[in-house]
Tab-separated table of C-alpha atoms in Angstrom:
chain	number	residue	atom	x	y	z
A	1	UNK	CA	0.257	-0.086	0.476
A	2	UNK	CA	1.352	2.834	-1.081
A	3	UNK	CA	0.924	7.181	0.400
A	4	UNK	CA	-0.755	8.180	-2.765
A	5	UNK	CA	-3.663	5.783	-2.417
A	6	UNK	CA	-3.793	6.726	2.020
A	7	UNK	CA	-6.348	10.080	1.524
A	8	UNK	CA	-4.694	11.062	5.205
A	9	UNK	CA	-1.503	10.335	6.856
A	10	UNK	CA	-1.113	11.046	10.649
A	11	UNK	CA	1.819	11.198	12.463
A	12	UNK	CA	1.605	10.971	16.962
A	13	UNK	CA	4.601	12.625	18.563
A	14	UNK	CA	5.750	12.153	21.521
A	15	UNK	CA	6.925	15.805	23.041
A	16	UNK	CA	10.284	15.615	23.962
A	17	UNK	CA	12.061	14.690	27.246
A	18	UNK	CA	10.332	17.144	29.828
A	19	UNK	CA	11.914	18.720	33.041
A	20	UNK	CA	8.584	16.293	34.427
A	21	UNK	CA	10.129	12.760	33.241
A	22	UNK	CA	14.085	13.957	34.333
A	23	UNK	CA	12.500	13.883	37.756
A	24	UNK	CA	9.921	10.810	37.544
A	25	UNK	CA	6.800	13.130	37.807
A	26	UNK	CA	3.706	11.277	36.816
A	27	UNK	CA	0.093	12.623	35.094
A	28	UNK	CA	-0.808	15.799	33.092
A	29	UNK	CA	1.596	18.361	34.690
A	30	UNK	CA	0.124	20.558	31.915
A	31	UNK	CA	3.007	23.665	33.119
A	32	UNK	CA	5.972	21.340	32.801
A	33	UNK	CA	8.569	22.872	29.737
A	34	UNK	CA	11.521	20.591	28.323
A	35	UNK	CA	14.932	19.727	29.587
A	36	UNK	CA	17.605	20.727	27.547
A	37	UNK	CA	17.993	16.948	25.925
A	38	UNK	CA	14.112	17.506	25.320
A	39	UNK	CA	14.535	20.783	23.518
A	40	UNK	CA	17.986	18.884	21.477
A	41	UNK	CA	15.731	16.224	20.677
A	42	UNK	CA	12.630	18.029	18.949
A	43	UNK	CA	15.885	20.020	17.259
A	44	UNK	CA	16.331	16.668	15.920
A	45	UNK	CA	13.203	15.976	15.100
A	46	UNK	CA	12.176	19.297	13.434
A	47	UNK	CA	16.368	19.465	11.224
A	48	UNK	CA	15.098	16.023	9.993
A	49	UNK	CA	11.708	15.835	8.741
A	50	UNK	CA	11.644	19.983	8.088
A	51	UNK	CA	9.836	18.734	4.602
A	52	UNK	CA	7.011	16.871	6.218
A	53	UNK	CA	6.226	19.826	9.226
A	54	UNK	CA	6.550	22.612	6.025
A	55	UNK	CA	3.515	20.621	4.270
A	56	UNK	CA	1.996	19.113	7.599
A	57	UNK	CA	-1.110	20.713	9.538
A	58	UNK	CA	-0.265	21.035	12.641
A	59	UNK	CA	-1.143	19.845	16.127
A	60	UNK	CA	-0.416	20.263	19.564
A	61	UNK	CA	-2.612	18.915	23.266
A	62	UNK	CA	-2.778	22.204	25.387
A	63	UNK	CA	0.637	21.251	27.561
A	64	UNK	CA	3.592	23.199	27.542
A	65	UNK	CA	5.750	20.286	26.667
A	66	UNK	CA	4.251	19.603	23.251
A	67	UNK	CA	4.435	23.356	22.328
A	68	UNK	CA	7.851	23.508	23.141
A	69	UNK	CA	7.987	20.315	20.780
A	70	UNK	CA	6.567	21.987	18.171
A	71	UNK	CA	8.473	25.261	18.056
A	72	UNK	CA	11.501	23.761	18.725
A	73	UNK	CA	11.058	21.892	15.864
A	74	UNK	CA	9.642	24.539	13.675
A	75	UNK	CA	13.083	26.409	14.749
A	76	UNK	CA	15.246	24.123	13.600
A	77	UNK	CA	13.997	23.603	10.179
A	78	UNK	CA	13.518	27.083	9.581
A	79	UNK	CA	10.072	27.181	10.121
A	80	UNK	CA	8.914	29.414	13.542
A	81	UNK	CA	6.990	31.701	10.923
A	82	UNK	CA	4.032	28.224	10.664
A	83	UNK	CA	0.764	28.322	13.393
A	84	UNK	CA	0.323	25.470	15.204
A	85	UNK	CA	-3.551	24.868	16.537
A	86	UNK	CA	-3.311	23.339	20.050
A	87	UNK	CA	-6.907	21.827	22.185
A	88	UNK	CA	-7.375	19.780	25.912
A	89	UNK	CA	-8.464	16.782	24.154
A	90	UNK	CA	-5.286	15.813	23.292
A	91	UNK	CA	-3.719	16.323	26.785
A	92	UNK	CA	-1.375	13.739	29.297
A	93	UNK	CA	-3.413	11.345	31.261
A	94	UNK	CA	-4.828	12.283	34.546
A	95	UNK	CA	-3.985	10.703	37.682
A	96	UNK	CA	-5.941	12.165	40.423
A	97	UNK	CA	-4.425	12.617	43.887
A	98	UNK	CA	-1.018	11.346	42.346
A	99	UNK	CA	-0.973	14.023	39.807
A	100	UNK	CA	2.361	15.371	39.576
A	101	UNK	CA	3.617	13.502	42.287
A	102	UNK	CA	7.397	11.305	42.062
A	103	UNK	CA	6.704	7.653	40.592
A	104	UNK	CA	8.439	6.115	43.560
A	105	UNK	CA	7.959	4.539	46.898
A	106	UNK	CA	3.989	3.425	48.256
A	107	UNK	CA	2.657	5.144	44.949
A	108	UNK	CA	4.522	3.591	42.774
A	109	UNK	CA	3.771	0.459	44.446
A	110	UNK	CA	0.559	1.244	44.522
A	111	UNK	CA	-0.422	2.214	40.486
A	112	UNK	CA	1.844	-0.778	39.855
A	113	UNK	CA	-1.016	-2.697	41.713
A	114	UNK	CA	-3.779	-1.539	40.006
A	115	UNK	CA	-1.976	-2.928	36.373
A	116	UNK	CA	-1.755	-6.365	37.461
A	117	UNK	CA	-5.694	-6.580	38.251
A	118	UNK	CA	-8.341	-8.167	35.324
A	119	UNK	CA	-8.009	-4.819	32.850
A	120	UNK	CA	-6.122	-2.405	32.440
A	121	UNK	CA	-7.055	-0.114	30.577
A	122	UNK	CA	-9.952	0.582	33.615
A	123	UNK	CA	-7.771	0.641	36.256
A	124	UNK	CA	-7.097	4.403	37.480
A	125	UNK	CA	-5.397	6.696	40.296
A	126	UNK	CA	-7.482	7.516	43.053
A	127	UNK	CA	-9.188	11.252	43.275
A	128	UNK	CA	-11.833	13.071	41.403
A	129	UNK	CA	-11.356	12.931	37.608
A	130	UNK	CA	-8.971	10.974	38.006
A	131	UNK	CA	-8.766	9.205	34.077
A	132	UNK	CA	-8.230	4.595	33.050
A	133	UNK	CA	-6.250	4.438	30.186
A	134	UNK	CA	-9.895	3.411	28.451
A	135	UNK	CA	-10.764	7.447	29.293
A	136	UNK	CA	-8.152	8.577	27.819
A	137	UNK	CA	-8.320	6.556	24.677
A	138	UNK	CA	-12.371	7.076	24.366
A	139	UNK	CA	-11.520	11.422	24.410
A	140	UNK	CA	-7.883	10.621	22.372
A	141	UNK	CA	-10.533	8.454	19.369
A	142	UNK	CA	-13.164	11.029	19.222
A	143	UNK	CA	-11.243	13.866	18.814
A	144	UNK	CA	-9.623	11.558	15.645
A	145	UNK	CA	-12.584	10.840	14.587
A	146	UNK	CA	-14.323	14.676	14.469
A	147	UNK	CA	-11.470	16.831	13.777
A	148	UNK	CA	-8.558	14.520	11.844
A	149	UNK	CA	-10.913	12.462	10.359
A	150	UNK	CA	-12.006	14.868	7.501
A	151	UNK	CA	-8.719	16.775	6.882
A	152	UNK	CA	-6.518	15.560	3.713
A	153	UNK	CA	-3.361	14.894	3.309
A	154	UNK	CA	-0.316	15.238	6.346
A	155	UNK	CA	-1.417	16.112	10.034
A	156	UNK	CA	1.236	16.232	13.269
A	157	UNK	CA	0.068	15.978	16.415
A	158	UNK	CA	2.519	16.250	18.939
A	159	UNK	CA	1.109	14.574	22.002
A	160	UNK	CA	1.894	12.387	25.238
A	161	UNK	CA	2.830	8.800	25.808
A	162	UNK	CA	-0.509	7.750	27.105
A	163	UNK	CA	-2.282	9.546	24.355
A	164	UNK	CA	-0.321	7.688	21.624
A	165	UNK	CA	-0.239	4.151	23.062
A	166	UNK	CA	-3.599	4.289	23.135
A	167	UNK	CA	-5.073	5.560	19.682
A	168	UNK	CA	-2.605	2.984	18.651
A	169	UNK	CA	-3.471	0.468	20.066
A	170	UNK	CA	-7.439	1.120	19.398
A	171	UNK	CA	-6.090	1.253	16.107
A	172	UNK	CA	-5.030	-2.107	16.528
A	173	UNK	CA	-7.945	-3.727	18.198
A	174	UNK	CA	-5.640	-4.143	21.139
A	175	UNK	CA	-6.225	-4.120	24.310
A	176	UNK	CA	-3.672	-3.548	27.134
A	177	UNK	CA	-0.328	-3.722	25.502
A	178	UNK	CA	2.075	-1.357	26.489
A	179	UNK	CA	4.220	0.016	23.766
A	180	UNK	CA	7.248	1.730	23.509
A	181	UNK	CA	7.299	5.173	22.732
A	182	UNK	CA	10.947	7.652	22.763
A	183	UNK	CA	10.673	11.000	23.418
A	184	UNK	CA	9.965	12.806	20.230
A	185	UNK	CA	8.945	8.958	18.691
A	186	UNK	CA	6.520	8.929	15.847
A	187	UNK	CA	4.191	6.600	15.151
A	188	UNK	CA	2.143	6.828	11.746
A	189	UNK	CA	-1.614	6.578	11.046
A	190	UNK	CA	-2.698	6.112	7.145
A	191	UNK	CA	-6.936	6.767	6.956
A	192	UNK	CA	-7.773	4.189	4.103
A	193	UNK	CA	-11.308	3.064	2.927
A	194	UNK	CA	-11.902	0.974	6.232
A	195	UNK	CA	-10.359	3.149	8.723
A	196	UNK	CA	-7.183	4.425	10.186
A	197	UNK	CA	-4.398	1.914	10.119
A	198	UNK	CA	-1.497	1.475	12.302
A	199	UNK	CA	1.954	2.093	9.589
A	200	UNK	CA	4.754	2.798	12.165
A	201	UNK	CA	5.385	2.775	15.933
A	202	UNK	CA	8.056	4.397	17.219
A	203	UNK	CA	10.132	5.175	14.530
A	204	UNK	CA	12.980	7.138	15.807
A	205	UNK	CA	15.273	7.764	12.817
A	206	UNK	CA	15.427	10.726	13.628
A	207	UNK	CA	18.219	10.240	15.867
A	208	UNK	CA	20.566	8.672	13.235
A	209	UNK	CA	21.106	11.363	11.300
A	210	UNK	CA	24.673	12.240	10.315
A	211	UNK	CA	25.394	15.161	12.480
A	212	UNK	CA	23.145	13.960	15.696
A	213	UNK	CA	23.707	12.312	18.729
A	214	UNK	CA	22.279	8.658	18.610
A	215	UNK	CA	18.941	7.627	20.041
A	216	UNK	CA	20.788	5.665	22.727
A	217	UNK	CA	22.476	8.705	24.037
A	218	UNK	CA	19.838	11.025	23.937
């Protein structure tokens, strides 16, 4: 199947490493910026995918780290003038009472216990408004079907680990498989006659472009 036969191609790009990632803080943490490494990762993505960025519709979540990933990528590509839109509906999972806490000690053990249950997709941390993986999946699939599916050409979404994982699981028709999603990797969906098909998962080819540090070092 070639891209010329697809009506729409979508890249789901995970944000660069954030300060929250370095501190092992979990959940939404909307205001956390990129770390210095995250900025370099975003720049590597932008330099490698300049043409795609120039041609695509650009969308981020409402989180600071996804907006900064898009901005640093555009700057590295010499495309800082290009606009992007941001949507809260595709932001990261909310962990309720644990949101913003360090993943260690009692909290880490509590989450591990939740994930060992019979329905991992339904498990959620305690606290008002806490989300399960299925909750995230439902709101993000709704966004894809209502906002992205009517588009044509190429769309790049700068989003989050759980957003990417649950969307890929949905379009593969599988449950409770936690896929690897490195910072600034992208997974690709193509819209075909029967709906979205997953064509790439966790692509990090921009880390191997000559002149950039390899993925292991990043």
